[in-house]
Coordinates of C-alpha atoms in Angstrom, one line a residue:
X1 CA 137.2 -40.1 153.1
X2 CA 136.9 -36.6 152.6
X3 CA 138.0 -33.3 155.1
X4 CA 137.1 -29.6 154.7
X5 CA 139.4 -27.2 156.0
X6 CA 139.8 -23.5 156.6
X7 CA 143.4 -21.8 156.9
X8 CA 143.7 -19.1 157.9
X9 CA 146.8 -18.2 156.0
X10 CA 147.7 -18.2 152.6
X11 CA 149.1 -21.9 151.4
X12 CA 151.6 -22.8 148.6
X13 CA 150.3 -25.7 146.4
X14 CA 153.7 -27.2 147.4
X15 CA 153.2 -26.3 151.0
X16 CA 150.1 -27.9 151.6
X17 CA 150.8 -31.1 149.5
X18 CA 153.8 -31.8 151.5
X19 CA 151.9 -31.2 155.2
X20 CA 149.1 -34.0 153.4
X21 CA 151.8 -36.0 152.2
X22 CA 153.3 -36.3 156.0
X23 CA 149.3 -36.1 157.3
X24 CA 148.1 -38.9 155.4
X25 CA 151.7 -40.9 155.0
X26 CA 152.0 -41.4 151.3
X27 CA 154.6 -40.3 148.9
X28 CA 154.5 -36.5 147.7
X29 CA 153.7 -37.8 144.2
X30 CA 150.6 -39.6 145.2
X31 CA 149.2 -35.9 146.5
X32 CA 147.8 -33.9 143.6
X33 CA 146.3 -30.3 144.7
X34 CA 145.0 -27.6 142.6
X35 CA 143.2 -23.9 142.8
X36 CA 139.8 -24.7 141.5
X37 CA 140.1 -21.6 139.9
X38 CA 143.1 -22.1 137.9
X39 CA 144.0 -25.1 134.8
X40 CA 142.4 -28.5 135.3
X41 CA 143.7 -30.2 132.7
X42 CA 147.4 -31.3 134.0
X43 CA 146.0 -32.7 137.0
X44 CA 146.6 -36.2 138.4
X45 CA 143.1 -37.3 139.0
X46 CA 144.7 -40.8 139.7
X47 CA 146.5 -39.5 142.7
X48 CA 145.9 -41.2 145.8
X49 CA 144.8 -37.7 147.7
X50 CA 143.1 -34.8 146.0
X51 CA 142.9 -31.6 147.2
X52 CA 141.0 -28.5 145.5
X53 CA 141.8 -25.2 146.7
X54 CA 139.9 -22.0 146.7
X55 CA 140.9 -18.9 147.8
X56 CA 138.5 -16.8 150.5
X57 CA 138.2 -13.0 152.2
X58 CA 138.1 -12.2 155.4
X59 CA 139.5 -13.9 158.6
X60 CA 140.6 -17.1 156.2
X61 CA 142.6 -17.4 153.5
X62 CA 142.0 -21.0 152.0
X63 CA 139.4 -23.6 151.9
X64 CA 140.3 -26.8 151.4
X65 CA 138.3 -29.8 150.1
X66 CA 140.3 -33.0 150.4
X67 CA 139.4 -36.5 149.0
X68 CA 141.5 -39.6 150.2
X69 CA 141.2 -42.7 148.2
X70 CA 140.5 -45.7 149.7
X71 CA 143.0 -47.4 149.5
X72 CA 145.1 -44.9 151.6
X73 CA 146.2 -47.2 154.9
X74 CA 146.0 -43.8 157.2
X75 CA 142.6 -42.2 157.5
X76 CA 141.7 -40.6 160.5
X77 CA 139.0 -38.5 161.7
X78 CA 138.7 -35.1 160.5
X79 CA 139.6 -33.9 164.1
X80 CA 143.0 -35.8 164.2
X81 CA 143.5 -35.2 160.5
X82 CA 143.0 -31.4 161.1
X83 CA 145.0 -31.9 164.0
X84 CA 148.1 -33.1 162.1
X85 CA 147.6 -30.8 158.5
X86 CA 148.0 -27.1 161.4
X87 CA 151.5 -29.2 162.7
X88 CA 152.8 -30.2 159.8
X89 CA 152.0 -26.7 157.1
X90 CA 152.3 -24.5 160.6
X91 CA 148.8 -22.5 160.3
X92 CA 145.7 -22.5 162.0
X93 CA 142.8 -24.7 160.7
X94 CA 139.6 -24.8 160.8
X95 CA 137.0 -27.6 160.4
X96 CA 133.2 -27.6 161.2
X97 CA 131.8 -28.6 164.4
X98 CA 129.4 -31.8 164.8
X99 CA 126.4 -29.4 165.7
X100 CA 124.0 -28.2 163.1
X101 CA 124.6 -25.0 163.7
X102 CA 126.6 -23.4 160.3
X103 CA 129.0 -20.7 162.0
X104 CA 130.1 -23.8 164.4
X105 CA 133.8 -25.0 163.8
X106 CA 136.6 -26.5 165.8
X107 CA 140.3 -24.9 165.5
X108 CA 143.4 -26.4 166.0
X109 CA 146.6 -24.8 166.0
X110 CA 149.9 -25.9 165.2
X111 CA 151.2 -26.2 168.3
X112 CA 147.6 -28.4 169.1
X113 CA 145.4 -25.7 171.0
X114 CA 142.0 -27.1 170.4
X115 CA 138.9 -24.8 170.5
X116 CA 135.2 -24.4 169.3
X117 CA 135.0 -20.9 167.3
X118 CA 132.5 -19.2 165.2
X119 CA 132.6 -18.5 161.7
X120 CA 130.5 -16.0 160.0
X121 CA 130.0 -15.9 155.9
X122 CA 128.6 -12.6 154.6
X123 CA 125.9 -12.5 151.6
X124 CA 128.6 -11.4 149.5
X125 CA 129.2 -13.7 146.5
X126 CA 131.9 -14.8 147.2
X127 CA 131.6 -14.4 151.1
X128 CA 133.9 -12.5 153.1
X129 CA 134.3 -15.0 156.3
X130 CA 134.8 -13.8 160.0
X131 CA 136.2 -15.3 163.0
X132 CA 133.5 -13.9 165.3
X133 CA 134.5 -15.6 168.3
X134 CA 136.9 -18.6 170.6
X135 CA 136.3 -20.7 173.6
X136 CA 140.1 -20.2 173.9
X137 CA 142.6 -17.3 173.5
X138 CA 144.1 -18.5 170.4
X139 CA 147.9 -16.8 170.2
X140 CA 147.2 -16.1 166.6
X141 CA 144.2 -14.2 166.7
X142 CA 144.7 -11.9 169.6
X143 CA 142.3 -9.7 168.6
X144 CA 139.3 -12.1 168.6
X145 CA 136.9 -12.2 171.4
X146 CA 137.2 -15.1 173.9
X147 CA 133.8 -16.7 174.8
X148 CA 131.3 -19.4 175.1
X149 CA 129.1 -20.0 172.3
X150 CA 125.6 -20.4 173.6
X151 CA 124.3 -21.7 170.1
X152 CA 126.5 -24.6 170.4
X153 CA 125.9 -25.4 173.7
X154 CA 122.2 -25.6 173.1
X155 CA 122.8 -28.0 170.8
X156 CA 124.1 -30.3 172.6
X157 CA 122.5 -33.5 173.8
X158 CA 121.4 -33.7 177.8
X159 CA 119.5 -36.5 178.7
X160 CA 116.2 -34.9 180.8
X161 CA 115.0 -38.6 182.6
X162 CA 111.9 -36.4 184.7
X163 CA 111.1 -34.6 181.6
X164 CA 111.3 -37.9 179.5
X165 CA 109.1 -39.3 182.4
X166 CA 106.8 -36.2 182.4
X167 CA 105.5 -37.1 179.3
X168 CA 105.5 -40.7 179.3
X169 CA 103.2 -40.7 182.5
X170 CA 100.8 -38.2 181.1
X171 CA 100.7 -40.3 177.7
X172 CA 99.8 -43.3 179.3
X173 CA 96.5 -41.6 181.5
X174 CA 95.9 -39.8 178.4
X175 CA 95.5 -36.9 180.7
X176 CA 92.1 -36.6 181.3
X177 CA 89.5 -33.5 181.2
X178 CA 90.1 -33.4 177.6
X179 CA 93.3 -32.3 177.5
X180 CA 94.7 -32.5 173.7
X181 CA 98.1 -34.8 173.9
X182 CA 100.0 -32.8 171.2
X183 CA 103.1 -30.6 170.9
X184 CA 101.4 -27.5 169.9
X185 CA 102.5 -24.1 171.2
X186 CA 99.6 -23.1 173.6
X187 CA 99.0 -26.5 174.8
X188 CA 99.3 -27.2 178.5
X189 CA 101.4 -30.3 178.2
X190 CA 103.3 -28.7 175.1
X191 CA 104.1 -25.8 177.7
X192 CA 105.3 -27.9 180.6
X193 CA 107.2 -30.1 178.4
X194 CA 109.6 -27.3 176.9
X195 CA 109.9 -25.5 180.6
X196 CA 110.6 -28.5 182.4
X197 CA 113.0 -29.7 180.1
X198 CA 115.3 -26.3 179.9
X199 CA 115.5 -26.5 184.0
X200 CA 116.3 -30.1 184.2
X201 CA 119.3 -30.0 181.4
X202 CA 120.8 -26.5 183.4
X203 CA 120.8 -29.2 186.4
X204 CA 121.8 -32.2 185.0
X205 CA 124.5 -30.2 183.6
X206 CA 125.5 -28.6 186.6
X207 CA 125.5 -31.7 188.1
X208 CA 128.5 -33.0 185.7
X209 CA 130.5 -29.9 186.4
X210 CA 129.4 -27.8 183.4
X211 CA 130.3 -30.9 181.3
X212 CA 132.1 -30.8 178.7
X213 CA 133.5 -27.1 178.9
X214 CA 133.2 -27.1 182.6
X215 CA 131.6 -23.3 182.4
X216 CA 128.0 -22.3 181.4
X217 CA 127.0 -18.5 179.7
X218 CA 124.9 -16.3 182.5
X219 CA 122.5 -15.4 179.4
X220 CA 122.0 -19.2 179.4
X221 CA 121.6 -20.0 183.2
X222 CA 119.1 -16.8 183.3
X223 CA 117.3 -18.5 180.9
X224 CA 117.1 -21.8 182.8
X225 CA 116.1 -19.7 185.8
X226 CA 112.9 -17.9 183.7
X227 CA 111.8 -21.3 182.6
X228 CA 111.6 -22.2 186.3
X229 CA 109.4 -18.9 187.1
X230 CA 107.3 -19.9 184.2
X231 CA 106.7 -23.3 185.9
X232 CA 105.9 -22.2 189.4
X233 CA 102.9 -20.5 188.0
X234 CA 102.2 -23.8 185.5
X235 CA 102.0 -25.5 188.2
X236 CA 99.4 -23.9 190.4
X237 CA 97.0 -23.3 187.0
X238 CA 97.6 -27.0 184.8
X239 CA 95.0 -28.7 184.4
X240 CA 94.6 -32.0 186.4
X241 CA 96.4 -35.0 186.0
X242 CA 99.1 -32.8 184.6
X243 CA 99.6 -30.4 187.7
X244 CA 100.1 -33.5 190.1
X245 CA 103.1 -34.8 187.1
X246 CA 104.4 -31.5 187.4
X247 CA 104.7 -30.7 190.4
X248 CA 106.5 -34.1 191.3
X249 CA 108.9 -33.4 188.9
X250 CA 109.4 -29.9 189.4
X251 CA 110.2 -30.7 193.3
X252 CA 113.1 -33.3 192.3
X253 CA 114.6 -31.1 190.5
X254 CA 114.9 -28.3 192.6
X255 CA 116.2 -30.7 195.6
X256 CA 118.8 -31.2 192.9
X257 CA 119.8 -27.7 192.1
X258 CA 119.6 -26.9 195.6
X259 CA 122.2 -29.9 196.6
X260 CA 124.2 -27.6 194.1
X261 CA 124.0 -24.4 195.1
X262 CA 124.3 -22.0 198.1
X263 CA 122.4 -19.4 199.2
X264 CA 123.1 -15.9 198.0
X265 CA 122.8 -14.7 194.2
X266 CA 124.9 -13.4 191.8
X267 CA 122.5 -10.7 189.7
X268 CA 121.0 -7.4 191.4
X269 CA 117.7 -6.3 191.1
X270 CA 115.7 -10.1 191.6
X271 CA 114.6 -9.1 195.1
X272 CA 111.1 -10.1 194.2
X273 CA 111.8 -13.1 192.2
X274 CA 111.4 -16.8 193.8
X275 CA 114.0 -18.9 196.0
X276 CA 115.8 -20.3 192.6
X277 CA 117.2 -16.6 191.7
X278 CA 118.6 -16.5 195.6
X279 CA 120.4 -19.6 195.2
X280 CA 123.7 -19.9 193.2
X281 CA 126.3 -22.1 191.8
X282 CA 130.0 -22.3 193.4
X283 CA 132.3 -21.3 191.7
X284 CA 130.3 -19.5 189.1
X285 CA 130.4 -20.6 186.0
X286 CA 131.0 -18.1 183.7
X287 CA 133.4 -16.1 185.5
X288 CA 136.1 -15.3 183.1
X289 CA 133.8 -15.4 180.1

């Protein structure tokens, strides 16, 4: 099992083999850790947990790469394991998110506040790293904005059934009047596809409360909302069988945002644009943010 950790202070050798030592439940002499940067040749490469160190600039002080033999009983998830590690050497960790997005990480800290955050490496060789942003006030760095992260909730998975449906319909009438069945930019279907599917995860998610943060960025919503414009005019000019798929769709979904919404909307200056931008979510959902 391996874990890669950020601290953001500076840790003893001794310090952080005793918080693995407690972490992981073996004896301090089964722990061996070690600045990469320093002498290789005394260490215990039999030990049952290595840990190499390396110092870094910026908002962190220490990254961590830890290996845990196998035959080590307790091994759990890097989340936990992180989890434990901030209690037990009492500093903030960090430890990358699940998203493939690079600046993504979670942080814990020691008292077990849990929180995405963003981490920025400058080109520098070696970096200099920044704590850009939290979901979550985090006690120890009060000067860092608090924030949703729009990158890494666009990475998240929403399942988009009418979308999915969208496509399978128009696959199997192979959409006729020539129209090209590929996912090219420029393509009709291509064009639906992407628009249709950024209104229907904005609902679906609204549906679940904002799952799993239970608020939404008003860059993002806007976004959802633009998508919707651009469909109202794809479906009065796609090409048929596509604008009868469409427009079936389209009008599921907004029965759906409108079961979630009320009227009246929370941006100035949309007095032209359709009903969708007159409608809006209660409470909102990035109040705060």
């Amino acid at each position: 099992m391996n874990y890669n950790f950020f601290t953001i202070d500076h840790l003893s050798e001794s310090r952080i083999s005793d918080a693995l030592s407690s972490t992981l439940k073996v004896s301090q002499s089964s722990v061996d850790v070690a600045d990469v940067d320093g002498d290789q040749d005394h260490r215990n490469w039999e030990a049952l947990i290595l840990c190499d160190c390396t110092r870094a600039s910026g908002d962190v002080s220490l990254a961590l790469d830890i290996f845990v033999q196998e035959m080590v009983s307790e091994q759990p998830t890097e989340a936990n394991c992180a989890a434990l590690f901030a209690s037990a050497s009492g500093t903030v960790v960090l430890y990358p998110a699940e998203e493939r997005v690079p600046s993504a990480y979670w942080l814990v800290t020691p008292e077990g506040l849990v929180t995405r955050t963003r981490l920025l490496a400058s080109d520098d060789e070696p970096p200099v790293y920044s704590i850009d942003a939290v979901e979550a006030a985090v006690p120890q760095l009060p000067g860092v904005p608090v924030m949703l992260l729009p990158e890494i909730i666009r990475e998240q998975h929403v399942s988009v059934p009418l979308t999915t449906e969208l496509m399978s319909a128009a696959t199997q009438q192979r959409l006729a009047n020539g129209l090209v069945l590929a996912d090219e930019v420029g393509n009709p279907l291509y064009e639906a596809r992407v628009d249709l599917a950024e209104w229907e995860r904005m609902i679906r998610r609204m549906g679940t409360g904002w799952h799993p943060a239970g608020r939404y960025p008003k860059d993002l919503y806007q976004e959802a909302l633009r998508a919707r414009d651009r469909l109202e005019l794809r479906s009065s000019s796609a090409p048929e069988p596509l604008l009868l798929l469409l427009r079936r769709a389209v009008g599921e979904l907004d029965d759906e945002f409108r079961s979630h919404t009320e009227a009246g909307t929370p941006f100035t200056g949309v007095e032209e644009h359709g009903w969708w931008w007159h409608r809006r979510p209660v409470p909102l959902p990035w109040n705060g943010n």
